[in-house]
Coordinates of C-alpha atoms in Angstrom, one line a residue:
X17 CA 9.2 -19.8 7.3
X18 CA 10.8 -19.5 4.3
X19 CA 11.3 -16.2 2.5
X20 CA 11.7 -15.1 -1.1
X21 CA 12.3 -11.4 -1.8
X22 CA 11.8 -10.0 -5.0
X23 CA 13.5 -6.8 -5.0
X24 CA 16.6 -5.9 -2.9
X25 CA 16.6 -2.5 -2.7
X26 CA 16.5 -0.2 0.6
X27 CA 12.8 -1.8 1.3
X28 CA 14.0 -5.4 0.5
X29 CA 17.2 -5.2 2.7
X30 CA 15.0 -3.8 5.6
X31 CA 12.6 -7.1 5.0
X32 CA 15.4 -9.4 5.2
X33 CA 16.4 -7.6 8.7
X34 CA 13.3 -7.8 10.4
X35 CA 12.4 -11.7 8.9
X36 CA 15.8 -12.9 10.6
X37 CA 15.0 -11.3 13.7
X38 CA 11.6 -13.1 13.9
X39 CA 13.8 -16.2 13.2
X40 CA 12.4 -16.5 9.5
X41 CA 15.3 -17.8 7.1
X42 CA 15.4 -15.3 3.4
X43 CA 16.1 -18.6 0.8
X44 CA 16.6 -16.2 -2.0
X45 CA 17.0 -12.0 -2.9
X46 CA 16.1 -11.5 -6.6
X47 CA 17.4 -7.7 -7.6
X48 CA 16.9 -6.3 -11.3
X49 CA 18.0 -9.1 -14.4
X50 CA 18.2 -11.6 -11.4
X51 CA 16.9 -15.1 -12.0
X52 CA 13.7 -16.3 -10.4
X53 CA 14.8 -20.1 -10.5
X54 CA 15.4 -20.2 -6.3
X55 CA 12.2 -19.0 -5.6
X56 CA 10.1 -22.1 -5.8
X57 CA 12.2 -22.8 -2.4
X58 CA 10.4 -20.6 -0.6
X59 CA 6.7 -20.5 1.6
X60 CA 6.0 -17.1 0.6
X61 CA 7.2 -14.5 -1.9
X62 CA 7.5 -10.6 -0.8
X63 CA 7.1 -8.3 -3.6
X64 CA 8.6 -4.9 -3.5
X65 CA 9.6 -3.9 -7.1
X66 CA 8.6 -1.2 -9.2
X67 CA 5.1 0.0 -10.7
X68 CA 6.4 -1.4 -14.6
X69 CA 7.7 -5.0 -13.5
X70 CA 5.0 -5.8 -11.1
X71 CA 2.2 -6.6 -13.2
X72 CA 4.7 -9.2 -14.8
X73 CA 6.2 -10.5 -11.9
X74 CA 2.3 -11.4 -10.5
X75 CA 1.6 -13.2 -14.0
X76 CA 4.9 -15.3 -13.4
X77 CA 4.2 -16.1 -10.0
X78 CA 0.5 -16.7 -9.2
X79 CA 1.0 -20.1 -11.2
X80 CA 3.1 -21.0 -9.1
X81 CA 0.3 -21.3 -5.7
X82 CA 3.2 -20.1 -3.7
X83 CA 1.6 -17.4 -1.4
X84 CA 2.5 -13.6 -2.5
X85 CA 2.6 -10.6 -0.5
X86 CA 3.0 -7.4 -3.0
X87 CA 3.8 -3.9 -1.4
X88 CA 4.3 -2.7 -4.8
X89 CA 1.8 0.2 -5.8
X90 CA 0.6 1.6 -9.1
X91 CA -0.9 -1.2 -10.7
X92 CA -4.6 -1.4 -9.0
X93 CA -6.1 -0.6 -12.3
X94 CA -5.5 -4.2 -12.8
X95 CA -6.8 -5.9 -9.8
X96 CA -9.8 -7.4 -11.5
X97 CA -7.4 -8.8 -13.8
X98 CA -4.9 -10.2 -10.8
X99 CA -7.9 -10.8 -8.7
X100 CA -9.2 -13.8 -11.8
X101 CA -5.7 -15.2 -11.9
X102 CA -5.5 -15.5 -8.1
X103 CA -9.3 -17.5 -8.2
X104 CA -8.0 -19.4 -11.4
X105 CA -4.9 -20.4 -9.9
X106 CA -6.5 -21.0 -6.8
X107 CA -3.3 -18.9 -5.5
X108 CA -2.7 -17.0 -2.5
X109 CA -2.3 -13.2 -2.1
X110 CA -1.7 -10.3 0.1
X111 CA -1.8 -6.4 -1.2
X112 CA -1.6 -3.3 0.3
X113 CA -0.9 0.0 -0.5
X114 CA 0.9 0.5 2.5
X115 CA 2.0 -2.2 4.6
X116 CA 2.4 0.1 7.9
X117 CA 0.6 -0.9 11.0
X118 CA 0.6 2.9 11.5
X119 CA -0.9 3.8 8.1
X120 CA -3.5 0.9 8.0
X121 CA -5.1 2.5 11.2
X122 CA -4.8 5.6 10.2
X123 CA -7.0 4.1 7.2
X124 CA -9.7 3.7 9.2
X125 CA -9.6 6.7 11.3
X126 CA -10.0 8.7 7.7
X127 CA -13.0 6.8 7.2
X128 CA -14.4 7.6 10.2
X129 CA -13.7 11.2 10.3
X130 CA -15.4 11.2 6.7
X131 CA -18.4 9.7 8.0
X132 CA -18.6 13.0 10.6
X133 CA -18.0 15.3 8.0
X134 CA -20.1 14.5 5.4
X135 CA -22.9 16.3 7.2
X136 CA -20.4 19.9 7.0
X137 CA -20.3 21.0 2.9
X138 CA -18.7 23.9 4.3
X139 CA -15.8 22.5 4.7
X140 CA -13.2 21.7 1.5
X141 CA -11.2 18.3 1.9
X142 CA -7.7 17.8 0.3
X143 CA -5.2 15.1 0.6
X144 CA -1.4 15.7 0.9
X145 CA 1.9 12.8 0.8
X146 CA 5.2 13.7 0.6
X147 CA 7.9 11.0 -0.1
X148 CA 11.8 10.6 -1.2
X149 CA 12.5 11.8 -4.8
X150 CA 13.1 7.9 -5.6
X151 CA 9.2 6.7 -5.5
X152 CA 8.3 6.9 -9.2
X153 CA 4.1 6.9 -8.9
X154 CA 2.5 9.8 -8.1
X155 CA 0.0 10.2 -6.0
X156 CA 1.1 7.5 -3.8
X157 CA -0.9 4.2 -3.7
X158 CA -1.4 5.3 0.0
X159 CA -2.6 8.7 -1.3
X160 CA -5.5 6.8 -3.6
X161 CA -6.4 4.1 -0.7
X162 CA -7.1 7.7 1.4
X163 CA -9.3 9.3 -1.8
X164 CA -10.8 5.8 -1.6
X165 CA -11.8 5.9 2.2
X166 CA -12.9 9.5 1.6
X167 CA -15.3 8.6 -1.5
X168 CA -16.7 5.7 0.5
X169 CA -18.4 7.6 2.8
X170 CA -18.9 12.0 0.7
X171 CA -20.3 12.8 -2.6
X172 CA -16.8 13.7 -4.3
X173 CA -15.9 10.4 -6.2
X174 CA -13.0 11.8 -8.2
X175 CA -9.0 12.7 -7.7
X176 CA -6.8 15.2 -9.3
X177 CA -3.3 16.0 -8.7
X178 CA -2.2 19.4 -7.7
X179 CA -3.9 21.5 -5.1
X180 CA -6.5 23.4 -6.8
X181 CA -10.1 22.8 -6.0
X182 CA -12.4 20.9 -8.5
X183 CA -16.2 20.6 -8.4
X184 CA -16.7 16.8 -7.0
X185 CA -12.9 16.1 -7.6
X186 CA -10.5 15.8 -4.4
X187 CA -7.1 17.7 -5.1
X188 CA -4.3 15.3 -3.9
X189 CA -0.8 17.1 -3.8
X190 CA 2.3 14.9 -4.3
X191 CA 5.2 16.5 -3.1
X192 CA 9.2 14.9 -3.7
X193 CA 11.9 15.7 -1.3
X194 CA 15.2 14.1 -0.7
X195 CA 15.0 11.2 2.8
X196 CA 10.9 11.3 3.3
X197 CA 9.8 8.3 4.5
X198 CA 6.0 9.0 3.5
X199 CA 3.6 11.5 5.2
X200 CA 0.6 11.7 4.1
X201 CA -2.3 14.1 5.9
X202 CA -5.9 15.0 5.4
X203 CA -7.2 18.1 5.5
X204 CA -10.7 19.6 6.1
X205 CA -11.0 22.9 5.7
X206 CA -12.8 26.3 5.5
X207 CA -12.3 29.8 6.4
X208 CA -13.5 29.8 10.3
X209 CA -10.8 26.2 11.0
X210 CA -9.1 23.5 10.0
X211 CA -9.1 19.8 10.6
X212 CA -6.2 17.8 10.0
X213 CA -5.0 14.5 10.4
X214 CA -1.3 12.9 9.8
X215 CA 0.7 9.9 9.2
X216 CA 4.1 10.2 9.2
X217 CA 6.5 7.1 8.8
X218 CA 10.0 7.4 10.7
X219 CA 11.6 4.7 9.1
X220 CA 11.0 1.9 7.0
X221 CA 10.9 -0.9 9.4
X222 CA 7.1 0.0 10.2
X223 CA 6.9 -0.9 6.3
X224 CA 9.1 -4.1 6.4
X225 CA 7.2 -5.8 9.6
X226 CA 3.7 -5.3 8.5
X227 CA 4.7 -7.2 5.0
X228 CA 6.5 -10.0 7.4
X229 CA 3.6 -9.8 9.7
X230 CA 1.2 -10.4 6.6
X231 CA 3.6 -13.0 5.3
X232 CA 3.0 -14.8 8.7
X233 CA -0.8 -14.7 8.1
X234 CA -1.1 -15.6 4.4
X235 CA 0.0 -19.4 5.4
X236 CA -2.0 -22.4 4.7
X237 CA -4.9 -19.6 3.3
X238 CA -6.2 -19.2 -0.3
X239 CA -7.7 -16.2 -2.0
X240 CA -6.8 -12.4 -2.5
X241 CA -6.8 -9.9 1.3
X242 CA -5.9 -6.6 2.0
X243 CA -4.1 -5.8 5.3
X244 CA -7.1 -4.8 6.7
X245 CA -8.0 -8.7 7.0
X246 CA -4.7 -9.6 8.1
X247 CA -4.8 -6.9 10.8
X248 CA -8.9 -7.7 11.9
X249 CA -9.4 -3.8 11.3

């Protein structure tokens, strides 16, 4: 399979890694004020940018029917936009918050614990993610995809950042420290005990081989998936 990356930064070079190791061949590595000329060479495009190019970078490329796989969060406001342009287009796509093979399980283990608790209103739920100082969006898109897992299945269908409790609003506390990876954690909580439950990443290769893994997938398919498809979750 041929790759193009769009991006080259720490995540991109990790991409490239793992995709020659599964004997995958990178055709082109587009960084900032590179040209996008190479990339009709490739089978699939990897996205990994930054929350203020993506949105562009979509627009450019859908047209072009080669399959996408975007990693890149803070843009999810306009999916019903992206979403039209993948059906006009009749384009491929792949998006995810989190590519992780870790943090897409631990998806659905939030969910599930959600389901449980929604009998206790005793119990006060908050959302934490820590990451490297270099991630610009805050709360991470992982942090939303957990609020959206929680809202899903309890009555609170509303965010804010910071850690103070809110009436029907779930306090989400984005913390910046120098070589995080990304932990995120959900906690349930009142004043007899505490539920918790964790995700931390170790590296970024868990990132790099689910987008490679998803980029595998998206071949010879048409329409928009999450990794939840991709991994039959």
């Amino acid at each position: 399979m041929k790759i193009a990356l769009l991006g080259y930064g720490k995540m991109g070079k990790a991409i490239e890694r793992i995709a020659v190791e599964r004997d995958h061949t990178v055709v082109t590595k587009i960084g900032r004020n590179d040209s996008m000329e190479d990339i009709t060479k490739a089978d699939v495009i990897i996205e990994f940018t930054s929350p203020e190019s993506v949105l562009g970078n979509l627009k450019y490329l859908i047209p072009t029917q080669i399959p996408i796989v975007c990693g890149t969060t803070g843009w999810n406001q306009h999916l019903p936009e992206i979403t039209k342009l993948v059906t006009k287009y009749d384009s491929t796509m792949v998006y995810a918050s989190n590519f992780s093979l870790g943090v897409n399980i631990f998806f659905e283990l939030n969910k599930k614990l959600a389901q449980m608790m929604t009998r206790f209103k005793e119990y006060n739920v908050k959302i934490k993610e820590i990451h490297h100082t270099e991630k610009k969006d805050a709360p991470s898109g992982t942090a939303i995809t957990l609020f959206e897992g929680l809202s899903e299945n309890m009555e609170k269908q509303n965010w804010h950042l910071g850690t103070g409790l809110k009436k029907n609003s779930v306090p989400i506390d984005a913390v910046r420290q120098d070589d995080i990876k990304g932990t995120h954690s959900v906690t349930y909580q009142n004043e007899i005990d505490q539920i918790k439950i964790t995700h931390t990443a170790n590296t970024r290769e868990g990132f790099a081989l689910g987008s490679i893994i998803a980029a595998e997938w998206i071949i010879n398919k048409k329409g928009i998936y999450t990794m939840k498809e991709v991994l039959g979750l």
